[in-house]
Coordinates of C-alpha atoms in Angstrom, one line a residue:
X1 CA 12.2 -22.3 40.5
X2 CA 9.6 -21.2 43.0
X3 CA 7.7 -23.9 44.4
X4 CA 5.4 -22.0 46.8
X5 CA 1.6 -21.8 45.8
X6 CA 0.1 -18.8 44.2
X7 CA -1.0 -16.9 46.8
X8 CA 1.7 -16.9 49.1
X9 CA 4.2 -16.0 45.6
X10 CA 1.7 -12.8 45.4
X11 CA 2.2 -11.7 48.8
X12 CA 6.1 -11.5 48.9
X13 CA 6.0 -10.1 45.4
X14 CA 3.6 -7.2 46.6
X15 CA 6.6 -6.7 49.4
X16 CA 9.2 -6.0 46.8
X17 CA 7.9 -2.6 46.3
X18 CA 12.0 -1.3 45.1
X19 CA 11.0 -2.4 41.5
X20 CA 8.9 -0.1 40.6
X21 CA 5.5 -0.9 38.9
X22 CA 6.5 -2.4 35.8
X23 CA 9.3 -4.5 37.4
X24 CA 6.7 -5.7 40.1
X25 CA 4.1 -6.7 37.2
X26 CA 7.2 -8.8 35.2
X27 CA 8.0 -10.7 38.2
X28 CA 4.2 -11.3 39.4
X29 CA 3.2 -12.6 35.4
X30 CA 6.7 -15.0 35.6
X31 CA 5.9 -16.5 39.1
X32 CA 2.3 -16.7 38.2
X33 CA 3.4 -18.5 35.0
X34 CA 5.9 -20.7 36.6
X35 CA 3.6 -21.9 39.2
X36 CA 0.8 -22.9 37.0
X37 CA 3.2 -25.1 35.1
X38 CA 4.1 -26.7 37.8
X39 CA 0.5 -27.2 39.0
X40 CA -0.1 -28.7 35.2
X41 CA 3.0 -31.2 36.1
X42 CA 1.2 -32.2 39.4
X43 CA -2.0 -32.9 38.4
X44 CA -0.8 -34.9 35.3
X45 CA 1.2 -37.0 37.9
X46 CA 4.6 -37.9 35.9
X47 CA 7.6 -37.3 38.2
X48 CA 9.9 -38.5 35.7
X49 CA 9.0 -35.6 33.5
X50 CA 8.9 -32.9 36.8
X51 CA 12.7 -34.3 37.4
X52 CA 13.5 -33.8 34.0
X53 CA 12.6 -30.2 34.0
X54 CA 14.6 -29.3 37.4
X55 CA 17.7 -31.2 35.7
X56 CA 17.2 -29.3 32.4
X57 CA 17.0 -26.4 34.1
X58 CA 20.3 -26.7 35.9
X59 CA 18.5 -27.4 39.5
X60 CA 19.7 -29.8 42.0
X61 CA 17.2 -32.5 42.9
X62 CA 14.8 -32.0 45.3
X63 CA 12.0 -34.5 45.5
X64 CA 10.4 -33.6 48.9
X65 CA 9.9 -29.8 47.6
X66 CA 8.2 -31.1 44.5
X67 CA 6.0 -33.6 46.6
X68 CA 5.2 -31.1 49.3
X69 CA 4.0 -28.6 46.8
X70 CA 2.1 -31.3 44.6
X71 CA 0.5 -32.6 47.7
X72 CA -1.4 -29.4 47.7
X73 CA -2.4 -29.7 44.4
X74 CA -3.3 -33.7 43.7
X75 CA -2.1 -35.7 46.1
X76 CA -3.3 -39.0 44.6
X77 CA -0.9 -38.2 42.2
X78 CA 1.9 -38.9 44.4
X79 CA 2.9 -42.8 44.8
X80 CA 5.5 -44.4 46.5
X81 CA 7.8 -44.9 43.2
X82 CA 7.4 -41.3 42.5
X83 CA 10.8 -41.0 43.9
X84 CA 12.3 -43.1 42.0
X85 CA 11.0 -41.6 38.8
X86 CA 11.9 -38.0 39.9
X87 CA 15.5 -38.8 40.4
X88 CA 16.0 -41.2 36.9
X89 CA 14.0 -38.1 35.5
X90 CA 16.4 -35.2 37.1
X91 CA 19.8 -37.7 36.3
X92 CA 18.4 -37.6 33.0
X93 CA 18.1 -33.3 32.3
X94 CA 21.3 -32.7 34.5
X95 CA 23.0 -34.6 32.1
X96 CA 21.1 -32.9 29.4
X97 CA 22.0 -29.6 30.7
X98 CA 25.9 -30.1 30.8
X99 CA 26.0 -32.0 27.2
X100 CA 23.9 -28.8 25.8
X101 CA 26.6 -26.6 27.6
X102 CA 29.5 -28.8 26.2
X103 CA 28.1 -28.9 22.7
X104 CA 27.6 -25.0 22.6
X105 CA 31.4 -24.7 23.7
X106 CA 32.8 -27.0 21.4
X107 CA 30.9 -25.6 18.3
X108 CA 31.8 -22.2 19.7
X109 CA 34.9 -23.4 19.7
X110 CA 36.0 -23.0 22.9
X111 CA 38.6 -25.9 24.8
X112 CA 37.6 -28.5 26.7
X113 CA 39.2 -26.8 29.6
X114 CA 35.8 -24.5 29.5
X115 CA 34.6 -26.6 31.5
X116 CA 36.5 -24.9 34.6
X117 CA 35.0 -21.9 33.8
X118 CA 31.4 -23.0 33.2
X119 CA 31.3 -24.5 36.8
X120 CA 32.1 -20.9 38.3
X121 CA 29.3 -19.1 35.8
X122 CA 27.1 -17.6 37.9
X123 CA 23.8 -19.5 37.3
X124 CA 25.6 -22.8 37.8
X125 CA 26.6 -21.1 41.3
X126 CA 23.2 -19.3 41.7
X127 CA 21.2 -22.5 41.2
X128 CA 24.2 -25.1 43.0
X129 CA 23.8 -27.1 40.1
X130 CA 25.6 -30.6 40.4
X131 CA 28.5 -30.8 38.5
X132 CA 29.0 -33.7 35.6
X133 CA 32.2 -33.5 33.7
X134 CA 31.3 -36.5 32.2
X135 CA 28.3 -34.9 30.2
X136 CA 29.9 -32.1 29.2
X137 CA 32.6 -33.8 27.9
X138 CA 30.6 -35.9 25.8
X139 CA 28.6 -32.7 24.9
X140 CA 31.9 -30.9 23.6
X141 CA 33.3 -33.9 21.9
X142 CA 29.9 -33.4 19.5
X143 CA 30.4 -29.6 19.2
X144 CA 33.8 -29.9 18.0
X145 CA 33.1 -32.5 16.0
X146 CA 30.4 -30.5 14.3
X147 CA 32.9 -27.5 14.6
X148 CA 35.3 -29.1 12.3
X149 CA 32.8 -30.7 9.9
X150 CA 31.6 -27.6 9.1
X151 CA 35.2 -25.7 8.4
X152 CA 35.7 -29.5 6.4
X153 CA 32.4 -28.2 4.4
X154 CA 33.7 -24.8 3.7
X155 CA 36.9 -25.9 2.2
X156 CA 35.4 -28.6 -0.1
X157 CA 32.7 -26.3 -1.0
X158 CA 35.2 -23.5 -1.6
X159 CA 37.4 -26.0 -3.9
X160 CA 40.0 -26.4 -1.5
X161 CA 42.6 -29.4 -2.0
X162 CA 42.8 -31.9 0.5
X163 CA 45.7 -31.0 1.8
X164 CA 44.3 -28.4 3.3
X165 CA 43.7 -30.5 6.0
X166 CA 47.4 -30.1 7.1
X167 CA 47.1 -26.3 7.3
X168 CA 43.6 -26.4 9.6
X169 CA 45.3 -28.3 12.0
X170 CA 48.9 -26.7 12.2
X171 CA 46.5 -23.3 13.0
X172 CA 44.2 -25.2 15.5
X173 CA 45.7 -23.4 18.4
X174 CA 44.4 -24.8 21.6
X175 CA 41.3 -26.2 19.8
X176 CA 41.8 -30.2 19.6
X177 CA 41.9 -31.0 15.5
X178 CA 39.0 -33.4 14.9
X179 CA 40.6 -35.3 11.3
X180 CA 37.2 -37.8 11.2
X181 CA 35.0 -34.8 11.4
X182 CA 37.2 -32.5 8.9
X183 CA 37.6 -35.4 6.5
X184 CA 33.6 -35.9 6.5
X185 CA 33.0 -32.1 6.0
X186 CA 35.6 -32.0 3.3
X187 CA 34.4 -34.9 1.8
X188 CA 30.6 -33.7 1.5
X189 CA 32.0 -29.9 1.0
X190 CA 34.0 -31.7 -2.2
X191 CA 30.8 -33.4 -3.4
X192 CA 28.9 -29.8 -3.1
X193 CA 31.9 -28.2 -5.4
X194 CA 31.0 -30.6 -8.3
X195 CA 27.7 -30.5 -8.3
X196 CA 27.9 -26.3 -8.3
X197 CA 30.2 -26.5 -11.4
X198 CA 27.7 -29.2 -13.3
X199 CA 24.7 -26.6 -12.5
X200 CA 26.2 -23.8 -13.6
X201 CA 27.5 -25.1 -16.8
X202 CA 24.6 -26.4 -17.4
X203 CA 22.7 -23.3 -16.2
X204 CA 24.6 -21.4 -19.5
X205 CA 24.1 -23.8 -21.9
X206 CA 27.9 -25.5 -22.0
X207 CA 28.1 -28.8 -22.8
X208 CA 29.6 -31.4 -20.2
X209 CA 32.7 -31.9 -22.4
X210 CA 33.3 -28.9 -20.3
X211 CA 34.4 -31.3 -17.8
X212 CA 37.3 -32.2 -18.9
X213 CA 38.7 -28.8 -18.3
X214 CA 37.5 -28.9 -14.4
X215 CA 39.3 -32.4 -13.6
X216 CA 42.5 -30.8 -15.6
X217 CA 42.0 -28.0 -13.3
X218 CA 41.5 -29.5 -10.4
X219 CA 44.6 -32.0 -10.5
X220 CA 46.7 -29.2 -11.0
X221 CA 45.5 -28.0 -7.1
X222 CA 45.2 -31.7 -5.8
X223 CA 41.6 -31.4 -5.5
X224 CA 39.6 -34.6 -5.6
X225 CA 37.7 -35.0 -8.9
X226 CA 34.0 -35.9 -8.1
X227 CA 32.5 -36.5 -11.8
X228 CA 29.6 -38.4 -11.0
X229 CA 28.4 -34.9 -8.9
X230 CA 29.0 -33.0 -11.8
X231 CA 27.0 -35.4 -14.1
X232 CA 24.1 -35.7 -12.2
X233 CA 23.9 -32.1 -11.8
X234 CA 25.0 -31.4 -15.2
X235 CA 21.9 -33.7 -16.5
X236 CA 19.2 -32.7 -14.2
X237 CA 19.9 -28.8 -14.8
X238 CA 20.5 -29.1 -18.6
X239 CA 16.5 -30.0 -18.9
X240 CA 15.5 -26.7 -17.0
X241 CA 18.1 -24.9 -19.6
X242 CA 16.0 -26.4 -22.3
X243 CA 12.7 -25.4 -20.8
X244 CA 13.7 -21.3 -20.6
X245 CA 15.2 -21.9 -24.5
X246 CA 12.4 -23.0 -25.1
X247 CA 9.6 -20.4 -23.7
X248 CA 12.0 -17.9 -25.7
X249 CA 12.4 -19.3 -28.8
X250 CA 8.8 -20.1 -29.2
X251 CA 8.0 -15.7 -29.3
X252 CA 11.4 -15.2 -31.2
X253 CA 11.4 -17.3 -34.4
X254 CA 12.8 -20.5 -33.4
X255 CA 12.2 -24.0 -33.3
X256 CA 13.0 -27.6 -32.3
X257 CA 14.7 -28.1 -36.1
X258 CA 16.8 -24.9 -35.5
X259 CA 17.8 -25.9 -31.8
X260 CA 19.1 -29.3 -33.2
X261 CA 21.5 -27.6 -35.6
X262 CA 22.8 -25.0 -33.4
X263 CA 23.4 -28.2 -30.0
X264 CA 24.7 -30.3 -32.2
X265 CA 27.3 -27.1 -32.9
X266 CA 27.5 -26.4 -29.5
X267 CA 28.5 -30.5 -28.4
X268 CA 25.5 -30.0 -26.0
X269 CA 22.6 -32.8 -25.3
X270 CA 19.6 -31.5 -26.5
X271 CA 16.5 -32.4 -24.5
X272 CA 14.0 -32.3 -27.4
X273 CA 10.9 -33.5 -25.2
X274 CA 11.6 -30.9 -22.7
X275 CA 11.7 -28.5 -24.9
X276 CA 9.1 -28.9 -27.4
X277 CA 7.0 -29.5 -24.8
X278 CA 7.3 -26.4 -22.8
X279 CA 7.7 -24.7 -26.5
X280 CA 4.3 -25.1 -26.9
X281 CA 3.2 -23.9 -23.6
X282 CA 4.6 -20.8 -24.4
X283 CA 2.5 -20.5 -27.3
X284 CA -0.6 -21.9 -25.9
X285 CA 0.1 -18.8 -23.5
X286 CA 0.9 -16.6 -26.4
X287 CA -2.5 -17.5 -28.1
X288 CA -4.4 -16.8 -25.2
X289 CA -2.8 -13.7 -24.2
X290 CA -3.5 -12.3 -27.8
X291 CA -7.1 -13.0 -27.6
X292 CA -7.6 -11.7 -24.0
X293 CA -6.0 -8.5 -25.2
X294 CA -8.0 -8.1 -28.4
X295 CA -11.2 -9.0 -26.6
X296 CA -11.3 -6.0 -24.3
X297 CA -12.6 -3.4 -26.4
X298 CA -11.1 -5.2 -29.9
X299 CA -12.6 -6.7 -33.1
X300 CA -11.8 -10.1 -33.5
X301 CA -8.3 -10.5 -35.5
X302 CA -7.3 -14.3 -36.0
X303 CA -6.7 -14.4 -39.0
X304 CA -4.3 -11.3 -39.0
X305 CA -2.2 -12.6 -36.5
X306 CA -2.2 -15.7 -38.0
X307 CA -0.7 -14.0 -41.3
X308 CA 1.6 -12.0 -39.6
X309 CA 2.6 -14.5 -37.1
X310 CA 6.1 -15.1 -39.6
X311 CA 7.1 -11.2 -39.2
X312 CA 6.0 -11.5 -35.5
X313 CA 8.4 -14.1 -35.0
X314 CA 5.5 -16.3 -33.3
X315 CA 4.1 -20.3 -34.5
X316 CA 0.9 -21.1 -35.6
X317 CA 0.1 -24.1 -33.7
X318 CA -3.0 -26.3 -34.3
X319 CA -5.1 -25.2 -30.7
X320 CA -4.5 -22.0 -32.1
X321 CA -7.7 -20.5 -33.2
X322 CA -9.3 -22.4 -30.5
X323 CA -7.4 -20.6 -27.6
X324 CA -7.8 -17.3 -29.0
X325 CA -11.0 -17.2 -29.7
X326 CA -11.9 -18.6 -26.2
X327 CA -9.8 -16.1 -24.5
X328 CA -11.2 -13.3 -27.1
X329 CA -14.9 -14.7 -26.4
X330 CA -14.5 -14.7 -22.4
X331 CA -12.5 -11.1 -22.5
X332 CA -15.7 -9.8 -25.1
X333 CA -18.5 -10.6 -22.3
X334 CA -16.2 -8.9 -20.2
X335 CA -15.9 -5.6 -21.6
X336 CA -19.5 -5.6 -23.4
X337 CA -21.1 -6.2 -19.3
X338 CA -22.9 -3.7 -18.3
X339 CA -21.0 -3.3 -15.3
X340 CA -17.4 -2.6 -17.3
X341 CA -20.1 -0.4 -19.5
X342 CA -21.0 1.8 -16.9
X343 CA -17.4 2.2 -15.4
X344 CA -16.5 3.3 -19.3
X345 CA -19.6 5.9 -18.3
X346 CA -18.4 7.1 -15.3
X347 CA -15.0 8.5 -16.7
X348 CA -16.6 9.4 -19.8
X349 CA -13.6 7.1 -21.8
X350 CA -14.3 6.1 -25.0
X351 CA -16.8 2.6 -25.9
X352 CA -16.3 0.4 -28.5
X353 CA -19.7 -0.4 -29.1
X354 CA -19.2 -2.0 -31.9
X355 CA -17.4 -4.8 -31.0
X356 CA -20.5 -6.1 -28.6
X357 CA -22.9 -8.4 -30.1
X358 CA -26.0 -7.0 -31.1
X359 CA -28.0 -8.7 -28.2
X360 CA -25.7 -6.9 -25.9
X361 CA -25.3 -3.7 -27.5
X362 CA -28.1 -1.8 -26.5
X363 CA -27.7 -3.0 -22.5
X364 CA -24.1 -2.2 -22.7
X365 CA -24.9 1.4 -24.3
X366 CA -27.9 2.0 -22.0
X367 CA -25.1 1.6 -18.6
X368 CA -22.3 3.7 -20.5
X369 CA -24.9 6.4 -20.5
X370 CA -26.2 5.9 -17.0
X371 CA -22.8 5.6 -15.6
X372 CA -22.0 9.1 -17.5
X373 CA -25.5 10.4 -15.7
X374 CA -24.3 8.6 -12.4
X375 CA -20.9 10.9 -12.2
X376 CA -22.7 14.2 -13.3
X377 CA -25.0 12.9 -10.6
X378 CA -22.1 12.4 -8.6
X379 CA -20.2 15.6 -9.0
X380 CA -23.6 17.3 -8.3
X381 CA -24.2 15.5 -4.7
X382 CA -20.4 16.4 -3.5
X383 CA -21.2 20.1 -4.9
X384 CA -24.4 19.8 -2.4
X385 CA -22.7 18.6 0.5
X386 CA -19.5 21.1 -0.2
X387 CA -23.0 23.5 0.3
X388 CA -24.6 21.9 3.4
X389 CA -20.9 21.7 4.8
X390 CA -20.5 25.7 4.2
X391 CA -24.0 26.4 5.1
X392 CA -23.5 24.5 8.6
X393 CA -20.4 26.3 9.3
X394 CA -22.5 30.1 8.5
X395 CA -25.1 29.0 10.9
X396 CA -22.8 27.8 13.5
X397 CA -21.0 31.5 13.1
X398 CA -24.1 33.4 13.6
X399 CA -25.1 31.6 16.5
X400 CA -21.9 32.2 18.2
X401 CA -22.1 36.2 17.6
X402 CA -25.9 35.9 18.9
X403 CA -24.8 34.3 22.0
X404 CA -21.6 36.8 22.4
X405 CA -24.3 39.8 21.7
X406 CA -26.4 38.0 25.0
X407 CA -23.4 38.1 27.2
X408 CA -23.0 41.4 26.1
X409 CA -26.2 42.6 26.7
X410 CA -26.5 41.3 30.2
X411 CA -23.4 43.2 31.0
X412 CA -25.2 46.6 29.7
X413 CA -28.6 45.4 31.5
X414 CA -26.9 45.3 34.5
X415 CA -25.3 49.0 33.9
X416 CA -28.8 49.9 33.2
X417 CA -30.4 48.8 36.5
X418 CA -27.5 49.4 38.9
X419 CA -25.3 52.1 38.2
X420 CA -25.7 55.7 39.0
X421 CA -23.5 57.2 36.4
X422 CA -26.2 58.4 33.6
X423 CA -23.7 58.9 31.2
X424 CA -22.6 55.4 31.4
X425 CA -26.5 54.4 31.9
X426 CA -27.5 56.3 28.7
X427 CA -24.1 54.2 26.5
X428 CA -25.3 51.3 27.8
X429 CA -28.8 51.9 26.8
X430 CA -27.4 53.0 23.0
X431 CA -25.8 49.7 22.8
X432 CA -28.3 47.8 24.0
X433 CA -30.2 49.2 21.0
X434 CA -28.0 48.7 18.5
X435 CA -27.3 45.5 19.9
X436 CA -31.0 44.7 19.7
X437 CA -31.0 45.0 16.0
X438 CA -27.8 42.8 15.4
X439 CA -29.3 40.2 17.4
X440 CA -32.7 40.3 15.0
X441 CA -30.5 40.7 11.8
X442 CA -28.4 37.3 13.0
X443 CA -31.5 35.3 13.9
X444 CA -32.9 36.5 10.4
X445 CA -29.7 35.1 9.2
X446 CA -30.1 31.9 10.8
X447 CA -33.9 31.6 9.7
X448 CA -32.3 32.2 6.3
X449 CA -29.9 29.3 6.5
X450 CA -32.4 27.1 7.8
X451 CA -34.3 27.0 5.0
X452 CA -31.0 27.0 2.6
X453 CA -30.5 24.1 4.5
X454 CA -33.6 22.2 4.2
X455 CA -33.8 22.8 0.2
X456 CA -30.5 21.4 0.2
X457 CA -30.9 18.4 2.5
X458 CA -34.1 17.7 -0.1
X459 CA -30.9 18.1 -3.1
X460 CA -28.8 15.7 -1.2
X461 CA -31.7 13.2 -1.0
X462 CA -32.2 13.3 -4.5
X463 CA -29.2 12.9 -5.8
X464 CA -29.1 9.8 -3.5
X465 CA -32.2 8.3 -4.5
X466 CA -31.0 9.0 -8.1
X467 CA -27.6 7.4 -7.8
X468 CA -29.3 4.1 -6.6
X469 CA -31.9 4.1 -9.2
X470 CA -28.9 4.3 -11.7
X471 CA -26.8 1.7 -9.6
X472 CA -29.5 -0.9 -10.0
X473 CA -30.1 0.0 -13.9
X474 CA -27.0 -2.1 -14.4

């Protein structure tokens, strides 16, 4: 870490000119960065945080850097136990910095022996950083701990038998066996196992006699029976399995009564609150989705559904009319606006007018045929500027030729003045004429499209002004 001030970091990093541009801007940005936090740490004055970072970082202490360059910065910050603070500070991160090293390498896993290794890595050389085979050990002994808890987890979860345990270690290699930290893993792993099976049998609607079959199955492979994880499992997930029955049934032709009959076949618990419950959310939804969808451009038909609600495999329930009419009422305002009226205009679709109250109807019918005027009015403005687009590009033509005819007739001019050549005096003069002429035709052209121009420009206007006295009709 560079401890220098800003300046002086600039200067020697505008000497390094071998890194190219980009490389030079990288390093400038990082020391520029780098120092600022460190003039942040001086001027908040806590030297056991400023040792923490340099042991963190794997740096050997160095108090009299850190209060030569803070003295620059705020020397009232510095005191006479700021020593003391940097070092418990830096003792602090160094050891952080070898238990985060140890920890990596035992969860990686890698032996504790790693530790010979790590010492001759090149940023532990590059930065001298004291050694401390004390933290690293400690750091490694939580790494492999959490190493073997997690392979513990993986053969509980995967419905391993304990005995497993045997097998992990015999296989262990040169990776110490940690039998706590397998046993804990396994443990919770096992726990994880049950409580799978109990959701998923609850999930499909089996009943938890279905139990029975796991713990004979699982004593046949020596695997530790966790009932109580498959009960609570089994019991919170059955209520969900009640709840989707439910939202099916209550669009399919069944019912609470007909669920009893077919659990009480089936062995399995049946959650009648839960289910009746969300059975009628479903059709409080049905309802409502009947009337939205009858509302937009629909007579009212409650009592039809009503009557056919037995062949449409749907309950009558007693908010019915209620939420249908409420959703039909909202959806009717909707489509007799004149807003959705004039949209119906625009694409010339077909209005049911009829199903608008008659306070509504003639509004509505007044924007359906001013949106149909607003797209013929439309159509007719894009034809206009498809015109003044063309028009443009005419003009824009001629007035190229005209100015290649002037370049032209300079050329010839100067034939005409200078040369001694009749022949080629009296061409020049022939073209010149006929030149003349093309030059008055063009310019008669261009006259022509001016005026082609303005009439449409007026068009365009109009059809403008028009479409905005439509807009606001509505």
């Amino acid at each position: 870490m560079s401890i220098f001030p800003l300046n002086v970091q600039l200067k020697n990093l505008l000497i390094v000119s071998s890194f190219g541009l980009f490389g030079l801007f990288s390093l400038t940005l990082s020391g520029c960065q780098s120092t600022m936090r460190q003039i942040k740490d001086c001027k908040q004055g806590d030297w056991n945080v400023i040792g923490n970072k340099d042991g963190v970082k794997g740096l050997p202490a160095n108090f009299e850097e850190r209060r030569s360059f803070c003295a620059g910065v705020d020397g009232d910050k510095i005191k006479t136990e700021s020593a003391g603070f940097y070092q418990s500070g830096w003792a602090s991160g160094n050891t952080q910095f070898w238990q985060k090293l140890g920890e990596t390498d035992g969860r990686f896993p890698r032996p504790a022996t790693f530790y010979q290794t790590q010492i001759r890595s090149e940023g532990v050389l590059e930065n001298k950083t004291p050694l401390n085979p004390t933290a690293y050990d400690t750091g490694w002994r939580q790494g492999n701990a959490d190493y073997w808890i997690a392979i513990g987890d993986q053969d509980g979860v995967a419905g391993l038998a304990a005995p497993i345990e045997t097998q992990r270690a015999a296989n262990a290699g040169d990776i110490p066996f940690n039998q706590t930290a397998f046993q804990t893993g396994w443990q919770r792993g096992n726990q994880a196992y049950w409580t799978l099976l109990g959701f998923e049998d609850a999930r499909q609607g089996n009943s938890d006699k279905k139990l029975q079959q796991h713990v004979l199955a699982a004593k046949e492979r020596q695997v530790l029976v966790r009932s109580d994880a498959y009960q609570m499992a089994w019991d919170t997930e059955i209520v969900e399995y009640w709840k989707r029955t439910a939202w099916a049934d209550a669009t399919n032709g069944w019912d609470r009564y007909m669920r009893r009959v077919d659990a009480k076949k089936r062995e399995l618990k049946f959650v009648e609150d839960a289910y009746q419950a969300m059975w009628e959310n479903r059709l409080r939804a049905y309802w409502h989705d009947a009337g939205k969808d009858d509302g937009f451009g629909k007579p009212q038909r409650i009592e039809e559904r009503i009557a056919n609600a037995r062949k449409d495999k749907v309950f009558v329930i007693d908010q019915t009319k209620d939420i249908y009419l409420q959703a039909w009422n909202a959806e009717n305002m909707r489509y007799c606006s004149p807003e959705n009226a004039f949209g119906f205009g625009r694409q010339s679709t077909y209005f049911e007018l009829s199903v608008c109250q008659l306070v509504v109807q003639a509004r509505a019918k007044n924007a359906y045929d001013n949106g149909q005027k607003y797209e013929i009015t439309w159509r007719e403005k894009e034809r206009v500027e498809r015109d003044i687009r063309y028009a443009l590009d005419r003009r824009n033509d001629v007035d190229y030729r005209i100015r290649q005819l002037d370049k032209d007739s300079r050329k010839d001019q100067d034939i005409i003045k200078n040369s001694k050549d009749q022949n080629a005096v009296k061409e020049a003069t022939d073209r010149e004429k006929r030149r003349d002429q093309q030059i008055l035709d063009n310019r008669r052209s261009i006259r022509d499209l001016n005026r082609s121009l303005d009439d449409l420009e007026n068009w365009r206007l109009r059809h403008e002004q028009r479409l905005e006295q439509l807009q606001r009709s509505i």
